[in-house]
Tab-separated table of C-alpha atoms and ligand atoms in Angstrom:
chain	number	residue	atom	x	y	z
A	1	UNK	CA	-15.360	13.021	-2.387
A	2	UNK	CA	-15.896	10.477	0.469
A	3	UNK	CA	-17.476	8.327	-0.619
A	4	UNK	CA	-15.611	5.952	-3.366
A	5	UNK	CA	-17.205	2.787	-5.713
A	6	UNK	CA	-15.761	-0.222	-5.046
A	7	UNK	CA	-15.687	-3.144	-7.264
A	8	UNK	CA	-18.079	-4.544	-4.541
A	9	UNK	CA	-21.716	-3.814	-6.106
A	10	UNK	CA	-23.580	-1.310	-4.359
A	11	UNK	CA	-20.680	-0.288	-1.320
A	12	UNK	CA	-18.870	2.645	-1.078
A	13	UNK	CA	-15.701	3.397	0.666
A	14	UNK	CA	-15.566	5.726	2.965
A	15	UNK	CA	-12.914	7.901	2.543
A	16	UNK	CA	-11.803	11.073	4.743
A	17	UNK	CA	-14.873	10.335	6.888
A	18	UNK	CA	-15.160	7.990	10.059
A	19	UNK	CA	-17.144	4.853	10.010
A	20	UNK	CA	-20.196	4.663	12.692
A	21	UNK	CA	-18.382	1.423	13.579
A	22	UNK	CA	-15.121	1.950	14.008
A	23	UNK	CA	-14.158	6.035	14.490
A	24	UNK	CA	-11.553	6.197	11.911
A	25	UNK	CA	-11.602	7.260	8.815
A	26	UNK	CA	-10.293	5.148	5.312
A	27	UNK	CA	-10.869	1.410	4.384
A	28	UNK	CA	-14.849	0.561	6.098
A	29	UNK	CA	-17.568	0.740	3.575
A	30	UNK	CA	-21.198	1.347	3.422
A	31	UNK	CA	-24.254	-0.042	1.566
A	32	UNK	CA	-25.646	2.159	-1.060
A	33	UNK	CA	-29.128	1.698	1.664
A	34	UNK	CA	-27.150	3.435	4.697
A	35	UNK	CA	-28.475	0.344	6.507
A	36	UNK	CA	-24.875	-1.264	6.904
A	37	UNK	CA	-21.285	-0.963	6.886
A	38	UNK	CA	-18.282	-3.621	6.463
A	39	UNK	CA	-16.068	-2.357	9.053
A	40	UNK	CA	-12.663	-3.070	8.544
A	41	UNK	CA	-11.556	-2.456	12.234
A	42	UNK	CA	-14.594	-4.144	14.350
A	43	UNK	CA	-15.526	-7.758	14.527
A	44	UNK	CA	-19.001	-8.937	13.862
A	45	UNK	CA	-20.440	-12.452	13.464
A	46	UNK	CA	-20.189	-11.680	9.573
A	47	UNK	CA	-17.028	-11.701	7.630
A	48	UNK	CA	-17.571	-9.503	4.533
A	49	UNK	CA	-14.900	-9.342	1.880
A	50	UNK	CA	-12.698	-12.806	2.408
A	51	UNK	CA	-10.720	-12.674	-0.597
A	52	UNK	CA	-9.000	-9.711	-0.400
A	53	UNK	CA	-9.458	-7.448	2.234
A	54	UNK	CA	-11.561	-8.479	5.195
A	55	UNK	CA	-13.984	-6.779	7.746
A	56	UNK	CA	-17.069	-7.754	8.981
A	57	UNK	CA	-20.598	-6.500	8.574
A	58	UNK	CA	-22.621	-4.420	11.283
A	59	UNK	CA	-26.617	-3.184	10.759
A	60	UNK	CA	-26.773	0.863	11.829
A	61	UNK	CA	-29.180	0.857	14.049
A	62	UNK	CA	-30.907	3.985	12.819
A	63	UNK	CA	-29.775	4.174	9.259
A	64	UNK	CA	-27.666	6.589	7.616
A	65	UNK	CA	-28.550	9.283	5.291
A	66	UNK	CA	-26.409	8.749	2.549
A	67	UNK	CA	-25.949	10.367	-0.402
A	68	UNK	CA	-24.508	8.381	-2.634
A	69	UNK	CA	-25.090	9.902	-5.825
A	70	UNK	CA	-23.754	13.492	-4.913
A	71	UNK	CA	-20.910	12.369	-3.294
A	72	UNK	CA	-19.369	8.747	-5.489
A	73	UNK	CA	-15.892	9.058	-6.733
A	74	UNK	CA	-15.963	6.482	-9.254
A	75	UNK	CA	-12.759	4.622	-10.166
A	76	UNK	CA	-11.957	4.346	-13.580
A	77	UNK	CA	-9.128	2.504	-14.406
A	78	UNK	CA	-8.005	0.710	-17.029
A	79	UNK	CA	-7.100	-2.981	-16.331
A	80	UNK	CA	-3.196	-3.891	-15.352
A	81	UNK	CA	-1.291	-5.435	-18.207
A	82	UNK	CA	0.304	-9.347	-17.307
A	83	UNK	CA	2.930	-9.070	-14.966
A	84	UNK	CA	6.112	-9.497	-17.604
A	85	UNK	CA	4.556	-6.901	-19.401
A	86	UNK	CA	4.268	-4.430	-16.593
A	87	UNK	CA	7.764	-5.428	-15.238
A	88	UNK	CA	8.938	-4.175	-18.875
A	89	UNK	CA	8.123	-0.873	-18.334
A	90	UNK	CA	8.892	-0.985	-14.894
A	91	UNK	CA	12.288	-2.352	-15.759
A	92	UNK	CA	12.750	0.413	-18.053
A	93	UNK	CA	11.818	2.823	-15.739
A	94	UNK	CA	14.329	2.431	-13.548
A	95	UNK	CA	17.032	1.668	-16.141
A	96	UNK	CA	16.276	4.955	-17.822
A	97	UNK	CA	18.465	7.997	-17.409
A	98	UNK	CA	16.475	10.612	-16.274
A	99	UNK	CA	15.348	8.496	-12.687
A	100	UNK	CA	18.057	8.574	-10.554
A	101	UNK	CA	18.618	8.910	-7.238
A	102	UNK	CA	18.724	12.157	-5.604
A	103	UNK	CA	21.531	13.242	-3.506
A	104	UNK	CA	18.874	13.937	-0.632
A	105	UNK	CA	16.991	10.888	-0.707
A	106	UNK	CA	20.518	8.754	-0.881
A	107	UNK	CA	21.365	10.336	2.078
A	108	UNK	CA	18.246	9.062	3.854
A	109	UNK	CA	18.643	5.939	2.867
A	110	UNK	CA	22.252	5.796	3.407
A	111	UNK	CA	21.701	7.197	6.985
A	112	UNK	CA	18.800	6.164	8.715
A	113	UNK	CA	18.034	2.917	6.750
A	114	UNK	CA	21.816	2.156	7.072
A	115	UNK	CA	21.358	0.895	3.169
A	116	UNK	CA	24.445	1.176	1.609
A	117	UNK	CA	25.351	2.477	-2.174
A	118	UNK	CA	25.553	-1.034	-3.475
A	119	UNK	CA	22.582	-1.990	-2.214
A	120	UNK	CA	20.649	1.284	-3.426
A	121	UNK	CA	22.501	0.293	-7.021
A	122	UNK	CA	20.644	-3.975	-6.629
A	123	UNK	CA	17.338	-2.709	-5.242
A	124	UNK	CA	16.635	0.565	-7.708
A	125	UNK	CA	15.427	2.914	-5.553
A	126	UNK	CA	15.209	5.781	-7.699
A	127	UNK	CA	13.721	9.439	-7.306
A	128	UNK	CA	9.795	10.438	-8.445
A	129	UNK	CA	10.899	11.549	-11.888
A	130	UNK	CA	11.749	15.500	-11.872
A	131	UNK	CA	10.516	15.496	-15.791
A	132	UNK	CA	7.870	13.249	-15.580
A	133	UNK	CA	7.019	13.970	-18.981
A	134	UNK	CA	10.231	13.131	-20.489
A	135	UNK	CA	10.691	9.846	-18.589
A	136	UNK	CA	7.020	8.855	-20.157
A	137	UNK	CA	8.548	9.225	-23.112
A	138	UNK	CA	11.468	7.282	-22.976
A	139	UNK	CA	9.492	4.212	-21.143
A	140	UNK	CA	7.277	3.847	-24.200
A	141	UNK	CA	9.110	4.763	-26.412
A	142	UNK	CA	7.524	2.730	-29.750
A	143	UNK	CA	4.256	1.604	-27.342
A	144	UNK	CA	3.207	5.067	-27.554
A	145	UNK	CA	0.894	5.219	-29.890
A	146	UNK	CA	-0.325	1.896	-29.063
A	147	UNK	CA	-1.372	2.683	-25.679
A	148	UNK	CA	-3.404	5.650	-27.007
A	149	UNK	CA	-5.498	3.408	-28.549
A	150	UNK	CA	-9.106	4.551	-27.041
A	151	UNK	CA	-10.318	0.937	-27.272
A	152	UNK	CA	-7.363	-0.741	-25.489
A	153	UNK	CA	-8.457	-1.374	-21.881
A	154	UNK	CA	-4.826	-2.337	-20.274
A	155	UNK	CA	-2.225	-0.275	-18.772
A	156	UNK	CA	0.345	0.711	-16.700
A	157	UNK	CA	-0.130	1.755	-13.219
A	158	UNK	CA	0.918	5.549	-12.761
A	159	UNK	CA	1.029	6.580	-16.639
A	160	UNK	CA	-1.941	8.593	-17.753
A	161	UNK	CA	-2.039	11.297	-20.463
A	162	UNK	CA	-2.337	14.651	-19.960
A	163	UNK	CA	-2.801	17.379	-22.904
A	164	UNK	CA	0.851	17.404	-23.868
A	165	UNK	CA	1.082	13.725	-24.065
A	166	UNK	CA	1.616	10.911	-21.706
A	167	UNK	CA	3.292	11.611	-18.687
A	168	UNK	CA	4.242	9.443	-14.584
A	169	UNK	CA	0.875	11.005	-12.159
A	170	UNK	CA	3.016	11.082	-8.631
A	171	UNK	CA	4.792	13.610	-6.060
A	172	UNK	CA	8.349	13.724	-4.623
A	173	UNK	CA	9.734	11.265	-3.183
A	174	UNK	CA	11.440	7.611	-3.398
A	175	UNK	CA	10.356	4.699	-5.420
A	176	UNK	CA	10.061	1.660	-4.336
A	177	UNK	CA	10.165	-1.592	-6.676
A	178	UNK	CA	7.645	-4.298	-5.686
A	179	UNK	CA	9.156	-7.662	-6.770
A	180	UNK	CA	6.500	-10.586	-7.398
A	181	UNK	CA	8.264	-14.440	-6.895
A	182	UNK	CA	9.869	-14.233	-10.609
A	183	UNK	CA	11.252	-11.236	-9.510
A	184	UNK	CA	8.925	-8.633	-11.967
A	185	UNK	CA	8.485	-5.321	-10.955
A	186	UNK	CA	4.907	-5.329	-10.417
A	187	UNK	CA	4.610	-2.120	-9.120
A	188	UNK	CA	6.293	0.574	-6.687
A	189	UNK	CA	5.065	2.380	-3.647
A	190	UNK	CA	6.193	6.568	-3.403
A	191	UNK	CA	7.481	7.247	-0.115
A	192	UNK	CA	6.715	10.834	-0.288
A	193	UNK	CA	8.924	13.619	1.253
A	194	UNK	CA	6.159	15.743	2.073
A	195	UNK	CA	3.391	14.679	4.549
A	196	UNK	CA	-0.130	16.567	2.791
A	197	UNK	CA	-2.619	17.073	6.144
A	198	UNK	CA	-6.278	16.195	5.273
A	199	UNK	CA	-9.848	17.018	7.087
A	200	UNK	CA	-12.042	14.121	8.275
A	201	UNK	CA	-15.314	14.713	9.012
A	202	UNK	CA	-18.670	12.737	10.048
A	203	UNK	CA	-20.476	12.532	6.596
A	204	UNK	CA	-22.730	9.746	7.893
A	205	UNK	CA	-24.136	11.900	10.759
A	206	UNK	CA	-23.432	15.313	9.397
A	207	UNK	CA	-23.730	15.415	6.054
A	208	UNK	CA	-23.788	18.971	5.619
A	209	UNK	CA	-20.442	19.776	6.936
A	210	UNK	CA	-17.397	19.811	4.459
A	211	UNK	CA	-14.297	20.794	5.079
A	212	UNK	CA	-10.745	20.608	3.598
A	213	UNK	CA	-7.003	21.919	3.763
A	214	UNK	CA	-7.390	24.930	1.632
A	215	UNK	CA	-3.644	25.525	2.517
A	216	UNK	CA	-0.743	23.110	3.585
A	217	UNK	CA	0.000	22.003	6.919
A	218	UNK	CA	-3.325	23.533	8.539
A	219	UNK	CA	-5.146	25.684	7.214
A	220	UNK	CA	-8.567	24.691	6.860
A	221	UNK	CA	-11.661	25.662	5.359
A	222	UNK	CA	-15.304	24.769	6.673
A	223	UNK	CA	-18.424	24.677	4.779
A	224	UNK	CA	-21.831	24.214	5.692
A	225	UNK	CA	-24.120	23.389	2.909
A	226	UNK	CA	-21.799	24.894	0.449
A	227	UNK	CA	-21.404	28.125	1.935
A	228	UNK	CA	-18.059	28.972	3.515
A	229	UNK	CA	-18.955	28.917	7.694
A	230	UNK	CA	-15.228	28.792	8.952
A	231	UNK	CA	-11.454	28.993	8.259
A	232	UNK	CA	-8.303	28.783	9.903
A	233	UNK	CA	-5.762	27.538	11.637
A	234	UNK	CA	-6.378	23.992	13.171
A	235	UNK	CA	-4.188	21.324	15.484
A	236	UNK	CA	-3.137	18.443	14.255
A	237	UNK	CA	-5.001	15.160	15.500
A	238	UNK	CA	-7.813	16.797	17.679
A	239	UNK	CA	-11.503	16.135	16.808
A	240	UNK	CA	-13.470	19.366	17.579
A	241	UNK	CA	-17.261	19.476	17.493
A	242	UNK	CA	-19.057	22.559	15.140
A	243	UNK	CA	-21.314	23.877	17.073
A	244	UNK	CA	-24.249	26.881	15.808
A	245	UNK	CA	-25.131	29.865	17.764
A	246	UNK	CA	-27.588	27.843	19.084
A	247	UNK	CA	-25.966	24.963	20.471
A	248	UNK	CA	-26.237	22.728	17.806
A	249	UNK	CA	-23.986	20.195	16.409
A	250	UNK	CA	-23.397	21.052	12.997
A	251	UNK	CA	-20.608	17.965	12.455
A	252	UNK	CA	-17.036	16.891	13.584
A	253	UNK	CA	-13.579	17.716	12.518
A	254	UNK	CA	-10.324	16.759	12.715
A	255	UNK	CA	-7.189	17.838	11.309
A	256	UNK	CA	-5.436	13.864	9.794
A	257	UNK	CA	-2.184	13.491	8.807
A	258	UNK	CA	-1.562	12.143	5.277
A	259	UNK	CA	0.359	9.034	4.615
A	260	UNK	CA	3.954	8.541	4.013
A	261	UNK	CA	3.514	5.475	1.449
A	262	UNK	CA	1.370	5.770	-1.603
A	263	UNK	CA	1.243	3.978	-4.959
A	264	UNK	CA	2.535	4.947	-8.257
A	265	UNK	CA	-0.942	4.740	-9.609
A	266	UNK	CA	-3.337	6.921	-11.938
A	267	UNK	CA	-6.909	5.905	-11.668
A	268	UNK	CA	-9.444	8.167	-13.151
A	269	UNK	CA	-6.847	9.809	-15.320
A	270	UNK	CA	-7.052	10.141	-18.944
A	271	UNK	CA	-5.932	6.288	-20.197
A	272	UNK	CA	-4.842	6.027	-16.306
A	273	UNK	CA	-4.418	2.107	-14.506
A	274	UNK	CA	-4.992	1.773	-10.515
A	275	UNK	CA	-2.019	-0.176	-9.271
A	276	UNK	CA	-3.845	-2.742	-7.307
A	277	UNK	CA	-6.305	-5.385	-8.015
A	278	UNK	CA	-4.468	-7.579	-7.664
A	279	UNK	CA	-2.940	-5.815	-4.517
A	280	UNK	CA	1.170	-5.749	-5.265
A	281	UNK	CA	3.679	-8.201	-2.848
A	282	UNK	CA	7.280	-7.526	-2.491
A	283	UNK	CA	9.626	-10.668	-2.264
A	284	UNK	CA	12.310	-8.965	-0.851
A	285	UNK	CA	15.674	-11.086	-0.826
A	286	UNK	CA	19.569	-10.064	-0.132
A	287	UNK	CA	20.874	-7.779	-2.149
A	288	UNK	CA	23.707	-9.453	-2.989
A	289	UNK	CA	21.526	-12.724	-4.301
A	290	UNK	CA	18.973	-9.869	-6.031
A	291	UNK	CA	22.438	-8.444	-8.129
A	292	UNK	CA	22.552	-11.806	-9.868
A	293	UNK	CA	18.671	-12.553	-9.606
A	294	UNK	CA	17.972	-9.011	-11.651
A	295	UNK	CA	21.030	-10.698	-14.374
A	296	UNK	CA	19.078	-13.678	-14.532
A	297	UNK	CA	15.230	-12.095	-14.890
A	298	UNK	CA	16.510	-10.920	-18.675
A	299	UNK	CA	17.059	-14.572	-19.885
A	300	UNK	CA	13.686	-15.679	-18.225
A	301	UNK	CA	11.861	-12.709	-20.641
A	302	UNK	CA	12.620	-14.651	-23.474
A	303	UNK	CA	10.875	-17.491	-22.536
A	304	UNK	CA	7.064	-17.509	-23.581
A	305	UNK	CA	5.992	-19.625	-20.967
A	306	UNK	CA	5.729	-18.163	-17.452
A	307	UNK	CA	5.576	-21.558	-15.334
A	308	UNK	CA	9.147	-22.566	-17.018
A	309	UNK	CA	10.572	-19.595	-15.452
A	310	UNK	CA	13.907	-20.032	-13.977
A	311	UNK	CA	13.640	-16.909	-11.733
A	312	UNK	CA	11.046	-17.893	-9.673
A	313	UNK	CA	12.365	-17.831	-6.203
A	314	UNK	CA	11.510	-21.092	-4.143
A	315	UNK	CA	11.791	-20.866	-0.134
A	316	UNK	CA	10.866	-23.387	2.538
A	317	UNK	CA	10.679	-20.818	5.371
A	318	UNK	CA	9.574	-17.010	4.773
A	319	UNK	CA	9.644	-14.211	6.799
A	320	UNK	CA	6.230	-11.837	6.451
A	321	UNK	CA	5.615	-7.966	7.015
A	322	UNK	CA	4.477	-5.098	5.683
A	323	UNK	CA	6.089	-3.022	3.157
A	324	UNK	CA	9.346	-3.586	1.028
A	325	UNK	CA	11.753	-1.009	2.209
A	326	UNK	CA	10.841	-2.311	5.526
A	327	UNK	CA	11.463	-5.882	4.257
A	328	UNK	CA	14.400	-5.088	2.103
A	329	UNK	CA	15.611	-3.430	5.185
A	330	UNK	CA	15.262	-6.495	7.283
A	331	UNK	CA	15.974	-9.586	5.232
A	332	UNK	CA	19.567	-8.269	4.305
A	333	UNK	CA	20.244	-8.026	8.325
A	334	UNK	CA	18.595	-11.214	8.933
A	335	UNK	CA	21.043	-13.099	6.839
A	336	UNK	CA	23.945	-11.321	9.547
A	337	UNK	CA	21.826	-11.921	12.365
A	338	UNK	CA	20.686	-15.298	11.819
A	339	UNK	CA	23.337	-16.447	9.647
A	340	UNK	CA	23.976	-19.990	11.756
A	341	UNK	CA	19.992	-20.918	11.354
A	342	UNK	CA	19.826	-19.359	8.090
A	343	UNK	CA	18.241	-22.356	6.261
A	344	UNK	CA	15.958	-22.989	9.191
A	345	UNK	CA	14.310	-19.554	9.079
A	346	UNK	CA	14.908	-18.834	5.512
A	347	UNK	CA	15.809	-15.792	3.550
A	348	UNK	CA	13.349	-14.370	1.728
A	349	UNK	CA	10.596	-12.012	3.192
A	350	UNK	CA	7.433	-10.972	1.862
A	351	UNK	CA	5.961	-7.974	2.218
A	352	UNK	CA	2.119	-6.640	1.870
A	353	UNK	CA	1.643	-3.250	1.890
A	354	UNK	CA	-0.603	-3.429	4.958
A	355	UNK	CA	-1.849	-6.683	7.540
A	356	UNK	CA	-5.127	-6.334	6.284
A	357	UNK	CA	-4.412	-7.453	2.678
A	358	UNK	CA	-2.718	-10.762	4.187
A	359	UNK	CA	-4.730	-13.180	2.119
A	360	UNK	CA	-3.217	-12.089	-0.824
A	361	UNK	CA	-0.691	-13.883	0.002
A	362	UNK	CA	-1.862	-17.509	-0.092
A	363	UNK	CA	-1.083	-18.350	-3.690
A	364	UNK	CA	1.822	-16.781	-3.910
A	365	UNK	CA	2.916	-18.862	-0.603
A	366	UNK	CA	1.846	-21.819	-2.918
A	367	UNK	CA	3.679	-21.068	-5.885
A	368	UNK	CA	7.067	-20.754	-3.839
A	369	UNK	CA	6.872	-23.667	-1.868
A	370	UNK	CA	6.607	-22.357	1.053
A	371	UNK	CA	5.927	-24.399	4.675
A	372	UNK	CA	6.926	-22.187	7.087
A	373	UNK	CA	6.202	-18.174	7.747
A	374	UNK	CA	7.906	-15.923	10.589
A	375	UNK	CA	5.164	-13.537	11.252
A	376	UNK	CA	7.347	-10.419	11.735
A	377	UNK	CA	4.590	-7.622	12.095
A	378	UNK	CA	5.292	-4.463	13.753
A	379	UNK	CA	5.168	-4.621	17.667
A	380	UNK	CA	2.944	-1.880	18.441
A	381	UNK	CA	0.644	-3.311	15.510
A	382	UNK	CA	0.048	-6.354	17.127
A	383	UNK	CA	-1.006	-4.335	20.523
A	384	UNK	CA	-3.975	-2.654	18.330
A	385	UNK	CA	-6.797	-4.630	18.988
A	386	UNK	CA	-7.955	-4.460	15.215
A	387	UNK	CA	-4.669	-5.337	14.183
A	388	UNK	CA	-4.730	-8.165	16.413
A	389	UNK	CA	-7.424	-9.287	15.043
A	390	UNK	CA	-6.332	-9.676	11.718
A	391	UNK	CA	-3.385	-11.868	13.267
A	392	UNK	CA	-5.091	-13.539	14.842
A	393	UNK	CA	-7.405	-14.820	11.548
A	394	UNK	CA	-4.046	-15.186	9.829
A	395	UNK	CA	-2.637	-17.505	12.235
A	396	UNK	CA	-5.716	-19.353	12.160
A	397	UNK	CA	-5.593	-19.723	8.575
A	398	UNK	CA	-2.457	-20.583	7.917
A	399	UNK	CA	-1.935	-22.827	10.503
A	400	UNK	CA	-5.127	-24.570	8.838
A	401	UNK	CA	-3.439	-24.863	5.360
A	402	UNK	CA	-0.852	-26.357	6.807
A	403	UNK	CA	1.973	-24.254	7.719
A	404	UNK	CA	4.314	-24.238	10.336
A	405	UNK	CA	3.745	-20.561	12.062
A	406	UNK	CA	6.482	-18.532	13.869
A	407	UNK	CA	6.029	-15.236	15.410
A	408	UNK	CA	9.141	-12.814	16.083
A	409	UNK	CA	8.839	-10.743	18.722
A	410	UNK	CA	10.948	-8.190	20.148
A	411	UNK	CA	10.725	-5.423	22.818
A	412	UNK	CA	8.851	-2.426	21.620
A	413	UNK	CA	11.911	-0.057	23.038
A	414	UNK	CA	14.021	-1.665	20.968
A	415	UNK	CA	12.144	-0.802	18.031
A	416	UNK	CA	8.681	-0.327	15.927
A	417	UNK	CA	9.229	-2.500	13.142
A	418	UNK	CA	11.717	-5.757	12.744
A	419	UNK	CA	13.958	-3.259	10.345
A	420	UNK	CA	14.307	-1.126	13.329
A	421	UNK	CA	14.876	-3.924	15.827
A	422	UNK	CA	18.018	-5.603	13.731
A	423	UNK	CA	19.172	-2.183	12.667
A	424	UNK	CA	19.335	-1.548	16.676
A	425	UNK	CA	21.278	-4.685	17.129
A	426	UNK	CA	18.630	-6.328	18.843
A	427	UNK	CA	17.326	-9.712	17.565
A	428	UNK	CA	14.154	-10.888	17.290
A	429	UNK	CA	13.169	-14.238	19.046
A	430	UNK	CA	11.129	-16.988	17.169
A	431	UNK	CA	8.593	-18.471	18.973
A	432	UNK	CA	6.791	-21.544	17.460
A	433	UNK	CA	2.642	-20.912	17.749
B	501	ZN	ZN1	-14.945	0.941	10.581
């Protein structure tokens, strides 16, 4: 499916097929007329989208033929439950026996995150349930039935029911705990051990041309109008044109690599929940502060009233990325590295899972107080012009509600991301914008 409903009336996502705008594939949507897309990678005099993710709107000059209607995934999803009552489950997720940690992904964290066993023990990182089934069970435990319930539209991102029963929809790999400001577990991203390939293709200009990975890493499979034109063997990252005996272009494809990060999510399961909308944010803190923050969480649950909570974490200066191991990563070597400033710069960071989904942020900014961010995006990011752009709207936005803005910046050889920098030894300057 390519393209996929949004809860934007009448636009589609495009999905394993690149935008006219833009040339990539994922996130830039088109108008049910094939008359426009909201690009999420080129600027336009329209912003589309403010709330939650941005881009801006472009006219196609000659239209699109798209087919909607043959080729809409629709989301369905139930509704997430309140945060406390998510962060339940959650909590008992990763307090329940059969999600550990396993001896190979300890050993990646332990080794090239430099996280140490106390610090896997505070921050639950756990392994993608090897019984999903069972773990199911023991998270709902009495809520069971309940949550079959046909009529209830709530639930909990990742659980869906299969024919045996309910059961965790996911793949290998280590999960990460998002942590809202009261320190709930809103949510966790898989950082999957296996990279799955996937075809793009032009669907807007060639909309008879489908093609997929009909086996892991690269073997692929073309059709043309349904009937099987082409398979084998294809190289990673190169667009090739399909061409007919007759010299003409039948479509584009090119061989994608999957992503490392996904969400524990189950939309258009059987009782499934999507795990954004609201997008998760990680508050990542120390680990030694989280040890007691984690003690103090089970005296806030008590409490009926959310705004009384004790727990939630107040911070005149934040640090901002994207994603929590990265930010886990970082704040707990920030503390080392800026340990003399500490108060100045603060020591809490806050994670999206990607720039684009930045003004998510703002309320929970808000909430905690905050009046100054470090901007601590990846280096090479911030060299991508649509990146930049985003940063650059950010900045602008921020510095109009108020804050005081920072930017750390460090040499791209001495690493991708601020977790790398620090865990080099290097540290980041702050420069006041
Ligand atoms: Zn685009």
């Amino acid at each position: 499916m390519v393209y996929r409903k949004t809860k934007i009336d009448g636009w589609f996502e495009l999905q394993r097929t690149i935008c006219p705008i833009c040339g990539k594939s994922g996130g830039c949507m088109i108008h049910k007329d094939g008359n426009k897309v909201a690009c999420i990678r080129e600027r336009s005099e329209i912003q589309f989208g403010k709330n939650s993710c941005q881009s801006w709107l472009h006219q196609l000059k000659n239209g699109a033929k798209v087919n909607v209607s043959e080729n809409v995934a629709q989301t369905k999803s139930r509704k997430k439950f309140p945060v406390h009552i998510l962060h339940g489950f959650f909590s008992k997720l990763v307090s329940d026996t059969t999600t550990t940690i396993s001896p190979k992904h300890k050993l990646h964290l332990n080794g090239e995150r430099q996280i140490s066993d106390n610090t896997i023990t505070n921050r639950q990182y756990r392994s993608f349930p090897q019984q999903p089934r069972v773990t199911a069970k023991n998270v709902l435990g009495q809520f069971e039935e309940r949550l079959t319930d046909h009529n209830l539209t709530m639930g909990i991102p990742g659980f869906y029911m299969n024919n045996e029963g309910w059961t965790i929809n996911g793949q290998s790999g280590i999960l990460i705990p998002y942590r809202n400001e009261y320190n709930f577990i809103t949510g966790f991203q898989i950082r999957v051990d296996e990279l799955k390939n996937f075809v793009e293709t032009d669907q807007i200009n060639y909309p008879n041309l489908k093609a997929y990975v009909k086996k892991q890493p690269n073997f692929v499979q073309i059709q043309i109008n349904g009937q099987n034109y082409w398979e084998g063997e294809l190289a990673q990252g190169k667009k090739e044109t399909i061409v007919d005996e007759n010299g003409e272009i039948l479509g584009t494809v090119k061989l994608a690599k999957g992503q490392r990060y996904y969400w524990l999510s189950s939309p258009n399961k059987k009782y499934g929940t999507a795990a954004g909308d609201p997008v998760p944010i990680h508050v990542a803190i120390p680990s030694n502060q989280l040890k007691k923050w984690n003690m103090a969480i089970e005296e806030d649950l008590k409490n009926p009233n959310i705004d009384s909570y004790s727990t939630l974490r107040k911070a005149d200066s934040v640090w901002l990325t994207e994603g929590a191991l990265k930010a886990d990563i970082a704040i707990d070597r920030i503390v080392e590295a800026f340990s003399n400033v500490i108060e100045e710069v603060g020591d809490t960071m806050l994670a999206t899972p990607g720039i684009n989904s930045w003004r998510s942020l703002l309320p929970m900014l808000k909430n905690m107080g905050v009046k100054r961010v470090n901007l601590a995006y990846d280096m090479d990011a911030i060299e991508n012009e649509s990146v930049n752009q985003y940063f650059h709207d950010m900045v602008k936005e921020f510095k109009m509600q108020g804050y005081e803005v920072y930017v750390a910046a460090w040499s791209l050889k001495n690493g991708k991301g601020i977790d790398d920098c620090l865990l080099n030894n290097y540290l980041p300057q702050l420069r006041k914008l």
